[in-house]
mmCIF file of C-alpha atoms in Angstrom:
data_model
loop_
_atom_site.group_PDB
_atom_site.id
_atom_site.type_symbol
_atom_site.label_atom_id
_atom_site.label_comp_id
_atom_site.label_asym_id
_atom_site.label_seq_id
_atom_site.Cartn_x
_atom_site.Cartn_y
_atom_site.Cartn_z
ATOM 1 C CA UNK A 45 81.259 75.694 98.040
ATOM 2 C CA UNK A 46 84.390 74.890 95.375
ATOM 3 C CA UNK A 47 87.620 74.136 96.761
ATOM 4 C CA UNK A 48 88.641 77.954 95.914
ATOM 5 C CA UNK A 49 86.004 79.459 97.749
ATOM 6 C CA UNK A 50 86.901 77.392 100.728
ATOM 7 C CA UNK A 51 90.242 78.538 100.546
ATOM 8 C CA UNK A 52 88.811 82.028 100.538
ATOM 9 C CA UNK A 53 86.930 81.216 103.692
ATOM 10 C CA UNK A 54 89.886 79.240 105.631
ATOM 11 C CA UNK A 55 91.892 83.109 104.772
ATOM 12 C CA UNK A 56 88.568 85.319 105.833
ATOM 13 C CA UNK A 57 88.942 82.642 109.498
ATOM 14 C CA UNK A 58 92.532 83.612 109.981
ATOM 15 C CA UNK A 59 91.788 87.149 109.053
ATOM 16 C CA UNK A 60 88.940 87.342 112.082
ATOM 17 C CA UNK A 61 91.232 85.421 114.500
ATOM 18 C CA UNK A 62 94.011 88.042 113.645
ATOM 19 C CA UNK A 63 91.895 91.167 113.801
ATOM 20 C CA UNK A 64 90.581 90.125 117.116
ATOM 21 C CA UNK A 65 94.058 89.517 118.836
ATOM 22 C CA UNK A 66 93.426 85.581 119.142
ATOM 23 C CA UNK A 67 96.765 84.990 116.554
ATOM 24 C CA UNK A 68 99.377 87.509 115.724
ATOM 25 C CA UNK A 69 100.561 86.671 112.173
ATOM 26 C CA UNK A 70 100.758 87.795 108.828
ATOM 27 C CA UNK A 71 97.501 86.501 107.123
ATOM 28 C CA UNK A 72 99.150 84.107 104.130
ATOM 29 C CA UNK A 73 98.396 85.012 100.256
ATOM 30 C CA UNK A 74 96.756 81.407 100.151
ATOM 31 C CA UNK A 75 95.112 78.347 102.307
ATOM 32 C CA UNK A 76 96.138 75.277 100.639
ATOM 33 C CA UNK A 77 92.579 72.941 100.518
ATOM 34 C CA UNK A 78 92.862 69.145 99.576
ATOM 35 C CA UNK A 79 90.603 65.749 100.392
ATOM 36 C CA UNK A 80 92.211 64.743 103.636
ATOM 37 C CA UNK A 81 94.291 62.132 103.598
ATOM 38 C CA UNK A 82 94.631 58.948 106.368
ATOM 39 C CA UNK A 83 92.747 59.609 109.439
ATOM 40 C CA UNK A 84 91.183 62.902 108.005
ATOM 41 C CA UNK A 85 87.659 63.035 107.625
ATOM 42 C CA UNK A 86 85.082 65.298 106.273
ATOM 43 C CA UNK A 87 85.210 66.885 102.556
ATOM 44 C CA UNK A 88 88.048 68.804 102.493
ATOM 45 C CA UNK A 89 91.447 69.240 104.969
ATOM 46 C CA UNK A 90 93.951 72.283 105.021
ATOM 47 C CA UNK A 91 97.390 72.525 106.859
ATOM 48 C CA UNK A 92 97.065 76.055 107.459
ATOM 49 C CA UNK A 93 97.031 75.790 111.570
ATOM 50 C CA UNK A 94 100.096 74.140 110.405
ATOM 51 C CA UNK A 95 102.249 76.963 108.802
ATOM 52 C CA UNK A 96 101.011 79.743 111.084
ATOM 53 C CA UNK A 97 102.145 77.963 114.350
ATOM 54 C CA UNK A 98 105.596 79.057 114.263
ATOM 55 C CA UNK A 99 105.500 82.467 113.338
ATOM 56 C CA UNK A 100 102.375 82.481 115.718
ATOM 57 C CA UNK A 101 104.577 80.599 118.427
ATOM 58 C CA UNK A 102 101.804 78.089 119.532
ATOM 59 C CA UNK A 103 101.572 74.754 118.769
ATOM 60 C CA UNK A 104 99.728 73.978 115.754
ATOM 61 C CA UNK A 105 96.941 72.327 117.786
ATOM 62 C CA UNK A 106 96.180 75.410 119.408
ATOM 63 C CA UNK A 107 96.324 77.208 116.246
ATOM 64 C CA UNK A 108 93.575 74.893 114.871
ATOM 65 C CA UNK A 109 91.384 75.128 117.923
ATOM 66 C CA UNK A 110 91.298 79.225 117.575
ATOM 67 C CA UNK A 111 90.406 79.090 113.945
ATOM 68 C CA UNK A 112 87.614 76.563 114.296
ATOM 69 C CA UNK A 113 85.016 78.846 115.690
ATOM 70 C CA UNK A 114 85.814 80.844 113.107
ATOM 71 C CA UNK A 115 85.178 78.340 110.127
ATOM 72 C CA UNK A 116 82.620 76.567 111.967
ATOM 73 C CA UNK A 117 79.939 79.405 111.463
ATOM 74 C CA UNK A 118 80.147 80.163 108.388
ATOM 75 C CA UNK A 119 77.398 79.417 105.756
ATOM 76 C CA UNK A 120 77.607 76.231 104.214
ATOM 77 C CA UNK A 121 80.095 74.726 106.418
ATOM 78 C CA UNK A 122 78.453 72.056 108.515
ATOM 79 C CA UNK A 123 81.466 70.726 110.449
ATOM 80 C CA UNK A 124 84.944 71.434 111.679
ATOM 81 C CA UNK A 125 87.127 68.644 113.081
ATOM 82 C CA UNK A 126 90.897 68.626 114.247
ATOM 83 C CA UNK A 127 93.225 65.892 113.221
ATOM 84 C CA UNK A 128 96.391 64.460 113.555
ATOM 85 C CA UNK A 129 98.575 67.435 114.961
ATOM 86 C CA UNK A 130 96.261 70.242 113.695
ATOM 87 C CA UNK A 131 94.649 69.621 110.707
ATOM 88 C CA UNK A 132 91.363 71.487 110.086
ATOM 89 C CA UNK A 133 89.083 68.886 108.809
ATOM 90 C CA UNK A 134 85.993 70.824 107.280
ATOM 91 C CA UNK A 135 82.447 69.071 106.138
ATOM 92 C CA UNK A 136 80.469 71.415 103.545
ATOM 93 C CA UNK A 137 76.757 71.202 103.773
ATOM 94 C CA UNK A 138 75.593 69.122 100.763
ATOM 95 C CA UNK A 139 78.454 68.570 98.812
ATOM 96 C CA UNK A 140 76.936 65.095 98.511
ATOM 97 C CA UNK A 141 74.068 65.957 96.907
ATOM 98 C CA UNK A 142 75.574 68.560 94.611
ATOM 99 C CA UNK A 143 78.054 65.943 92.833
ATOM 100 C CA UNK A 144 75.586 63.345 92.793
ATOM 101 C CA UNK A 145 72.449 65.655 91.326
ATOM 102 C CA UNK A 146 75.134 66.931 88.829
ATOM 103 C CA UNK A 147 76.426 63.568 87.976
ATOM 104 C CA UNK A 148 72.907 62.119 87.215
ATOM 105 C CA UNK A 149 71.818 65.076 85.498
ATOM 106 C CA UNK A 150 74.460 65.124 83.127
ATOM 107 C CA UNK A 151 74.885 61.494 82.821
ATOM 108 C CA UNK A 152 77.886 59.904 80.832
ATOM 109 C CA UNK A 153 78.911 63.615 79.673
ATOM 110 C CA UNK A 154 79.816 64.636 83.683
ATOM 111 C CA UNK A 155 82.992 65.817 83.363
ATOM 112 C CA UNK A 156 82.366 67.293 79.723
ATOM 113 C CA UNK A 157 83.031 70.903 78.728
ATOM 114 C CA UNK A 158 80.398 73.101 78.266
ATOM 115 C CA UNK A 159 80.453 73.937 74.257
ATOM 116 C CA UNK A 160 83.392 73.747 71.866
ATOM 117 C CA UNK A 161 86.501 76.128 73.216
ATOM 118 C CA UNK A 162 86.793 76.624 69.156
ATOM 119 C CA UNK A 163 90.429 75.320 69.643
ATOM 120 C CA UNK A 164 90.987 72.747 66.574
ATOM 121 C CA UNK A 165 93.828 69.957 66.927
ATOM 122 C CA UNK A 166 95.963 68.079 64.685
ATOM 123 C CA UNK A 167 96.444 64.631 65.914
ATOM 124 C CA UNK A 168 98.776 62.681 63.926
ATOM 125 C CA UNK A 169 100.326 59.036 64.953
ATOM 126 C CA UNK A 170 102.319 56.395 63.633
ATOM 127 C CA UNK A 171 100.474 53.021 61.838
ATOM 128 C CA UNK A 172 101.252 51.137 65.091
ATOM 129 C CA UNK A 173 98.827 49.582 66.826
ATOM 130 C CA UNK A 174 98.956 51.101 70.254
ATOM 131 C CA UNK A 175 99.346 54.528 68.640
ATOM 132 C CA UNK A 176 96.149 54.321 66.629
ATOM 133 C CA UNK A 177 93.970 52.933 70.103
ATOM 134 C CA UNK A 178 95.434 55.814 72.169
ATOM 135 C CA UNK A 179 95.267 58.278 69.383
ATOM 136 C CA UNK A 180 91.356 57.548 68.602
ATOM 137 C CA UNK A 181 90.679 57.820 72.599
ATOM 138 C CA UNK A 182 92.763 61.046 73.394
ATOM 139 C CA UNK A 183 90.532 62.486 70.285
ATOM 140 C CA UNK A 184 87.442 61.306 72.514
ATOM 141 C CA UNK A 185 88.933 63.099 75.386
ATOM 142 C CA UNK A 186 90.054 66.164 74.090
ATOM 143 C CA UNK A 187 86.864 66.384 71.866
ATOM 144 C CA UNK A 188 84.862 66.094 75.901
ATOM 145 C CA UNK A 189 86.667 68.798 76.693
ATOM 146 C CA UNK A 190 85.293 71.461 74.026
ATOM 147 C CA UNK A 191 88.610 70.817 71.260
ATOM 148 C CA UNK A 192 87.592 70.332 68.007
ATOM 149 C CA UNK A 193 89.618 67.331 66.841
ATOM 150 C CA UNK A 194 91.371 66.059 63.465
ATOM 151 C CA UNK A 195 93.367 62.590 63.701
ATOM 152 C CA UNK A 196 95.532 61.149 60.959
ATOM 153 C CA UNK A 197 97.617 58.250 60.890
ATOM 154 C CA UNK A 198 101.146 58.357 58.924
ATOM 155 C CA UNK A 199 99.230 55.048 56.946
ATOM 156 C CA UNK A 200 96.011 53.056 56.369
ATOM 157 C CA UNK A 201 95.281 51.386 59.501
ATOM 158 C CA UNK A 202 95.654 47.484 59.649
ATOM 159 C CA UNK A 203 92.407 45.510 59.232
ATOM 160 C CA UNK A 204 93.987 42.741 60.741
ATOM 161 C CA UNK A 205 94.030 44.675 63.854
ATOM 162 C CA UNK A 206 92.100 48.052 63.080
ATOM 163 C CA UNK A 207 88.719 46.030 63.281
ATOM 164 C CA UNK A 208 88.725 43.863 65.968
ATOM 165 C CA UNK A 209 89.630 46.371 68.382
ATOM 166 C CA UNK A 210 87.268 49.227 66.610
ATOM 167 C CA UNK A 211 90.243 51.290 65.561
ATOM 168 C CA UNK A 212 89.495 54.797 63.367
ATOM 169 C CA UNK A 213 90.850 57.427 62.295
ATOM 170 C CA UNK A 214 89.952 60.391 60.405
ATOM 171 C CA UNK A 215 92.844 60.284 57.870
ATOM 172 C CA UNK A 216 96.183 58.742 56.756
ATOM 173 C CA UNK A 217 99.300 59.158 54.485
ATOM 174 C CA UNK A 218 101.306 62.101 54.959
ATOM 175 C CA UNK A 219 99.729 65.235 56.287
ATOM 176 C CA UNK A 220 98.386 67.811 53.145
ATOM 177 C CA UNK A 221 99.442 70.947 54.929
ATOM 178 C CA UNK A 222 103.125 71.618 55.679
ATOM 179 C CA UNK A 223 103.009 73.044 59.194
ATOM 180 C CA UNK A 224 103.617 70.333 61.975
ATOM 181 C CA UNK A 225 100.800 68.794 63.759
ATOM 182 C CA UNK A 226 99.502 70.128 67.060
ATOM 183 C CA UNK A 227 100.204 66.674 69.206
ATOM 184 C CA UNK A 228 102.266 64.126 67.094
ATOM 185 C CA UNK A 229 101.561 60.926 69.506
ATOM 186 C CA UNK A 230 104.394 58.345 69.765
ATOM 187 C CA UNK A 231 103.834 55.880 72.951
ATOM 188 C CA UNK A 232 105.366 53.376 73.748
ATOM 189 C CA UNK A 233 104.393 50.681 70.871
ATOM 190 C CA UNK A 234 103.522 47.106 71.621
ATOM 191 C CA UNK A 235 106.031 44.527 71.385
ATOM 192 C CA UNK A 236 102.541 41.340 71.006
ATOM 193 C CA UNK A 237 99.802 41.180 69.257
ATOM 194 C CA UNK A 238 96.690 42.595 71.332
ATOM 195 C CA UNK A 239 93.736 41.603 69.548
ATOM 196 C CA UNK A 240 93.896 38.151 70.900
ATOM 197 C CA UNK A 241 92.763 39.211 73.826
ATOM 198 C CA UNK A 242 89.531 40.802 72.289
ATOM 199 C CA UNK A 243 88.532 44.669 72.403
ATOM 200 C CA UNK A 244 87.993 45.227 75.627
ATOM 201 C CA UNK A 245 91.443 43.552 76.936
ATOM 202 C CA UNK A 246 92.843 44.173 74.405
ATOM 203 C CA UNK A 247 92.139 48.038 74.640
ATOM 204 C CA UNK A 248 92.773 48.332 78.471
ATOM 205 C CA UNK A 249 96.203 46.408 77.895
ATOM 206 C CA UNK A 250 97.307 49.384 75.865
ATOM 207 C CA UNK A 251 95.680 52.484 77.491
ATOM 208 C CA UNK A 252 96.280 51.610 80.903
ATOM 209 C CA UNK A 253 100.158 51.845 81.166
ATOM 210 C CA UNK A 254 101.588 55.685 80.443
ATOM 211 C CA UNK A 255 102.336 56.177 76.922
ATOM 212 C CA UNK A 256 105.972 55.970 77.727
ATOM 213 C CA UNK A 257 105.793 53.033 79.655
ATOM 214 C CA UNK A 258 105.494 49.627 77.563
ATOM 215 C CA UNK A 259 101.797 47.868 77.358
ATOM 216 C CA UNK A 260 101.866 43.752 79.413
ATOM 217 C CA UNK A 261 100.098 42.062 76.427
ATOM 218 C CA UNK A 262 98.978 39.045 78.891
ATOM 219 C CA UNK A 263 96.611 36.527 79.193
ATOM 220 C CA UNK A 264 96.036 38.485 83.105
ATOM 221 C CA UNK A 265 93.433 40.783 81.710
ATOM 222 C CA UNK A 266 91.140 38.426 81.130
ATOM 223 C CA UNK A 267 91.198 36.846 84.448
ATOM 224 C CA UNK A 268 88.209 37.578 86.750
ATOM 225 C CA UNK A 269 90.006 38.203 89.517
ATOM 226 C CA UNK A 270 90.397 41.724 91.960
ATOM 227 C CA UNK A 271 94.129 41.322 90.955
ATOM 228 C CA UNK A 272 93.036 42.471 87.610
ATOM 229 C CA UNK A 273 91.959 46.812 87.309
ATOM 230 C CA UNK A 274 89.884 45.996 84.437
ATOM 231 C CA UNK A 275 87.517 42.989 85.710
ATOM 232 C CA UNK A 276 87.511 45.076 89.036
ATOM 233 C CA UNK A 277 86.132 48.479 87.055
ATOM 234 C CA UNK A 278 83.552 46.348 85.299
ATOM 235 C CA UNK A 279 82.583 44.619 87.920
ATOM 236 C CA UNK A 280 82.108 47.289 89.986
ATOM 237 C CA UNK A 281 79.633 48.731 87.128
ATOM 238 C CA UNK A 282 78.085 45.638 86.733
ATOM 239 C CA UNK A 283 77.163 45.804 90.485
ATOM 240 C CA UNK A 284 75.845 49.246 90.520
ATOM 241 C CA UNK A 285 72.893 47.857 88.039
ATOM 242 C CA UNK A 286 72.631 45.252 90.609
ATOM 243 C CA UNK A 287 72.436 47.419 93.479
ATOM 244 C CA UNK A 288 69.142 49.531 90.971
ATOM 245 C CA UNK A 289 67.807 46.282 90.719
ATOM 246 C CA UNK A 290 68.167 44.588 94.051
ATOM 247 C CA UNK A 291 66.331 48.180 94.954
ATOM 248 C CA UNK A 292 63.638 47.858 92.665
ATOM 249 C CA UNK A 293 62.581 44.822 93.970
ATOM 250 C CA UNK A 294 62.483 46.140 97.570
ATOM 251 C CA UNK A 295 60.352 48.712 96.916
ATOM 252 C CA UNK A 296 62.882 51.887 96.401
ATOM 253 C CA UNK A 297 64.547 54.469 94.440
ATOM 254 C CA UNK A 298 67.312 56.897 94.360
ATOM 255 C CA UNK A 299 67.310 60.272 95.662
ATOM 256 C CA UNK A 300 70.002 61.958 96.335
ATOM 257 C CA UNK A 301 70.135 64.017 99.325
ATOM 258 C CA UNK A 302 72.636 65.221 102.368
ATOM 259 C CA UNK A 303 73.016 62.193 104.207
ATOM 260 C CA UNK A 304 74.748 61.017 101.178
ATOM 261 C CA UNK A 305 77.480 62.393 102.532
ATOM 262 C CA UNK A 306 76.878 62.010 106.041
ATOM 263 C CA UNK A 307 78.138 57.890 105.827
ATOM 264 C CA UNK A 308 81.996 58.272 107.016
ATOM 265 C CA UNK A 309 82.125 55.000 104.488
ATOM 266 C CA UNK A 310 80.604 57.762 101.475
ATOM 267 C CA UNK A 311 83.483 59.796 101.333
ATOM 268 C CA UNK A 312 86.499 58.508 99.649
ATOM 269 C CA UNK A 313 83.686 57.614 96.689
ATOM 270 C CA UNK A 314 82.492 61.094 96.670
ATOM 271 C CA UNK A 315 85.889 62.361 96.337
ATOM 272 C CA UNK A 316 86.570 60.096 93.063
ATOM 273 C CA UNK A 317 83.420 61.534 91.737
ATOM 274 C CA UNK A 318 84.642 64.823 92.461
ATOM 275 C CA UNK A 319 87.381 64.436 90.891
ATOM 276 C CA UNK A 320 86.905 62.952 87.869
ATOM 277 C CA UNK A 321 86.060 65.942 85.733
ATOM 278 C CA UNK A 322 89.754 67.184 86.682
ATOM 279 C CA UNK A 323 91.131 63.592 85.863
ATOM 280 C CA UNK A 324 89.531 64.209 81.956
ATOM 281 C CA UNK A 325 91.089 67.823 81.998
ATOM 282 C CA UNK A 326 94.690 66.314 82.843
ATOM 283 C CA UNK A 327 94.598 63.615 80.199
ATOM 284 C CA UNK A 328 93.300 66.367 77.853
ATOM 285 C CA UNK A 329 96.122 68.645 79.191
ATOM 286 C CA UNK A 330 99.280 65.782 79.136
ATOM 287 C CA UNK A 331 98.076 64.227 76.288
ATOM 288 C CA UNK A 332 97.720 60.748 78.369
ATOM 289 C CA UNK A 333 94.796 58.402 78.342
ATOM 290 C CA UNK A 334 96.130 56.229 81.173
ATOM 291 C CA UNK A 335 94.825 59.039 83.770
ATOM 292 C CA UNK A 336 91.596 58.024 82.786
ATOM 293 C CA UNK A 337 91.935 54.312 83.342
ATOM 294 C CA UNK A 338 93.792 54.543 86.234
ATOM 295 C CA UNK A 339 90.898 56.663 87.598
ATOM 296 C CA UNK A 340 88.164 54.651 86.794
ATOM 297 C CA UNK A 341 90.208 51.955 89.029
ATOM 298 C CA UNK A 342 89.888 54.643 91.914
ATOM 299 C CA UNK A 343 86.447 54.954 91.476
ATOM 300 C CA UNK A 344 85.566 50.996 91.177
ATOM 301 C CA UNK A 345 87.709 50.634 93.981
ATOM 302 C CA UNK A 346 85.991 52.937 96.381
ATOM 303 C CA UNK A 347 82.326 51.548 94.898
ATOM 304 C CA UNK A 348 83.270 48.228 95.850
ATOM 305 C CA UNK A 349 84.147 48.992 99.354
ATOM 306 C CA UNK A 350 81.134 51.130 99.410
ATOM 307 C CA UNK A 351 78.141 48.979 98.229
ATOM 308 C CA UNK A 352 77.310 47.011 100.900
ATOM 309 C CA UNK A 353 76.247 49.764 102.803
ATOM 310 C CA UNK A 354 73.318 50.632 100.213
ATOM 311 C CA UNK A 355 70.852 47.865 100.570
ATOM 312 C CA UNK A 356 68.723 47.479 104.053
ATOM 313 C CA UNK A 357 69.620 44.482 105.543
ATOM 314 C CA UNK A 358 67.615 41.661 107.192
ATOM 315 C CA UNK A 359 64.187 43.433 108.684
ATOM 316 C CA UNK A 360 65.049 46.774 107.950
ATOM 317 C CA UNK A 361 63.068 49.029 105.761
ATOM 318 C CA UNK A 362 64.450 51.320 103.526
ATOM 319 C CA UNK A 363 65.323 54.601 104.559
ATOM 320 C CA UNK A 364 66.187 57.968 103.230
ATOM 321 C CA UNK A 365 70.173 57.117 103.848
ATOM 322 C CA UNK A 366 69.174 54.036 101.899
ATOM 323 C CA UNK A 367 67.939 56.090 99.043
ATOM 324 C CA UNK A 368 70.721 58.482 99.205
ATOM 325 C CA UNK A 369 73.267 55.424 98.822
ATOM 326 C CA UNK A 370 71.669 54.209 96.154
ATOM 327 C CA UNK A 371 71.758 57.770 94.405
ATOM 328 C CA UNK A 372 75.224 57.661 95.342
ATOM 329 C CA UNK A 373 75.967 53.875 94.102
ATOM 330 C CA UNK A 374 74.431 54.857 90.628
ATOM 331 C CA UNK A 375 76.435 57.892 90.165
ATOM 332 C CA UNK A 376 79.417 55.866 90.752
ATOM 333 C CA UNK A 377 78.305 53.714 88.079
ATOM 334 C CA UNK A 378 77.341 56.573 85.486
ATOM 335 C CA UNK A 379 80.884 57.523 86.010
ATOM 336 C CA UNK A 380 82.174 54.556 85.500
ATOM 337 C CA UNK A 381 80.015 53.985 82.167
ATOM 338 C CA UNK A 382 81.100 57.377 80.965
ATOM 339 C CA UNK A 383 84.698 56.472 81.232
ATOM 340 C CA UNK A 384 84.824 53.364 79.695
ATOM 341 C CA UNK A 385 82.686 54.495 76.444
ATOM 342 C CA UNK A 386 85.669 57.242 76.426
ATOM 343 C CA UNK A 387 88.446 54.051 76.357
ATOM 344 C CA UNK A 388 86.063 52.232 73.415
ATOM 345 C CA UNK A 389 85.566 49.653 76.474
ATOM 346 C CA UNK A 390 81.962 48.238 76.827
ATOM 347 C CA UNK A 391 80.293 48.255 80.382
ATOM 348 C CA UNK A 392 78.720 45.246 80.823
ATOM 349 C CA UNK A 393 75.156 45.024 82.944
ATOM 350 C CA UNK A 394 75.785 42.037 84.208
ATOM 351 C CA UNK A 395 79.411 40.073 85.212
#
């Protein structure tokens, strides 16, 4: 069930509750659905119990507890809690497995469009070198989702930096057609030199900061430390091959299944998953390759605090949650691959 049919559902509840005299109310035009936020739980949280209390003159606790029975049955809606003061916490039956099967089906292109939209874009930028690194990777992302892409640089790249941080571009000199380009790209440029801090840093210290924000060119993104996004979204890839590995050796695979989502610990990483087709559509949409990044840190983030639920431990034998983790784990990782081959950014196996 998408977010939109939810929202369908949480309406058809209030609907029922209305019809059968439990709520007298005008049934809203929409149910705002969202990931629920601190001490929310489940897959998905609306506030609708929320906005109907007044005009229903209950308390918006009250207003929750009539409309659960109502979601609560409903096919493929396994669970209904109540937080906070009347939040209607809802668990979908195998959302889990859905991402995860989808993720690891489509492997680094989750998040893709299906086919070119036909749509062809002009990309032009200035010979600078933070233009040219953010220029080549919004190409990447707008060419994921189905543009077909042209980029051209106002002058031949520098080899003194084009190189070592694997800089191209399609074109340069002054554009042969006299209408305007679709996107002309002008961030921020850098004030330093990036390329002594090699491709990879030297990539992330550009792409992570919005393009109207200036790039840190410091020594800080090479540090191995959780202080630093980009040694904490490698890492975190590096121990998702671990966590294959480790599982190898002990005598198990993945397979992704329900109780993938059944782990209270499973569900801000499921969330980042979710969401990170619709963090590639937004830095497609506002032209900004930092959305990217910055999600990959989400998602490395919530892996991290995640993985040491995926191996048995001691005695134990593996189990079908076990294998489900693991499925999980690896998706995270896919994910995380995916996004850094979209920044130029290598994902290393080991770290």
């Amino acid at each position: 069930m998408t977010p939109v049919e939810l929202s369908r559902t949480v309406l058809r509840a209030v609907r029922r509750a209305v019809d059968e005299g439990e709520l007298v109310v005008a049934v809203p035009e929409k149910a705002q659905v969202v990931p629920p936020g601190p001490g929310g739980r489940g897959d998905y949280a609306t506030n609708v119990a929320l906005r109907l209390a007044r005009p229903a003159g209950r308390p918006p606790h009250e207003v929750a507890e009539i409309l659960r029975p109502h979601l609560s049955g409903v096919a493929g809606v396994a669970r209904v809690d109540i937080t906070g003061p009347g939040f209607l916490n809802v668990t979908l039956v195998g959302r889990g497995t859905a991402i995860v099967t989808e993720i690891l089906r489509r492997g680094e292109r989750y998040g893709y469009a299906d086919g070119a939209a036909g749509q062809v874009v002009q990309l032009h930028y200035p010979c600078e070198v933070r233009a040219a690194v953010t220029g080549q990777v919004l190409a990447r992302i707008l060419r994921s989702q189905g543009d077909l892409v042209r980029t051209s640089c106002e002058a031949p790249l520098d080899p003194a930096w084009a190189g070592p941080l694997g800089v191209t571009v399609d074109a340069h000199g002054p554009l042969e057609v006299p209408a305007p380009p679709d996107i002309n790209l002008r961030p921020v440029p850098a004030r330093q030199d990036p390329t002594s801090l090699g491709r990879d840093a030297g990539r992330w210290a550009l792409l992570h900061p919005a393009p109207h924000d200036g790039p840190r060119i410091t020594e800080d993104h090479l540090v191995q430390t959780e202080g630093n996004p980009l040694f904490r979204v490698r890492y975190a890839y590096a121990r998702s091959q671990a966590l294959s590995r480790n599982a190898v050796a002990l005598g198990f695979a993945a397979v992704p299944a329900d109780c993938a989502s059944s782990s209270g610990s499973s569900g801000p990483l499921l969330d980042t998953l979710d969401t990170y087709p619709h963090a590639l559509a937004a830095a497609a949409r506002h032209r900004a390759p930092d959305r990217v990044a910055r999600h990959l840190v989400t998602v490395a983030d919530a892996l991290l605090a995640f993985q040491h639920t995926v191996l048995p431990l001691g005695d134990e034998k593996p189990s079908a949650a076990h294998r489900s983790r693991l499925a999980l784990a690896e998706a995270a990782g896919t994910v995380l691959a995916g996004g850094l081959s979209l920044l130029g950014i290598n994902a290393p196996t080991y770290l």
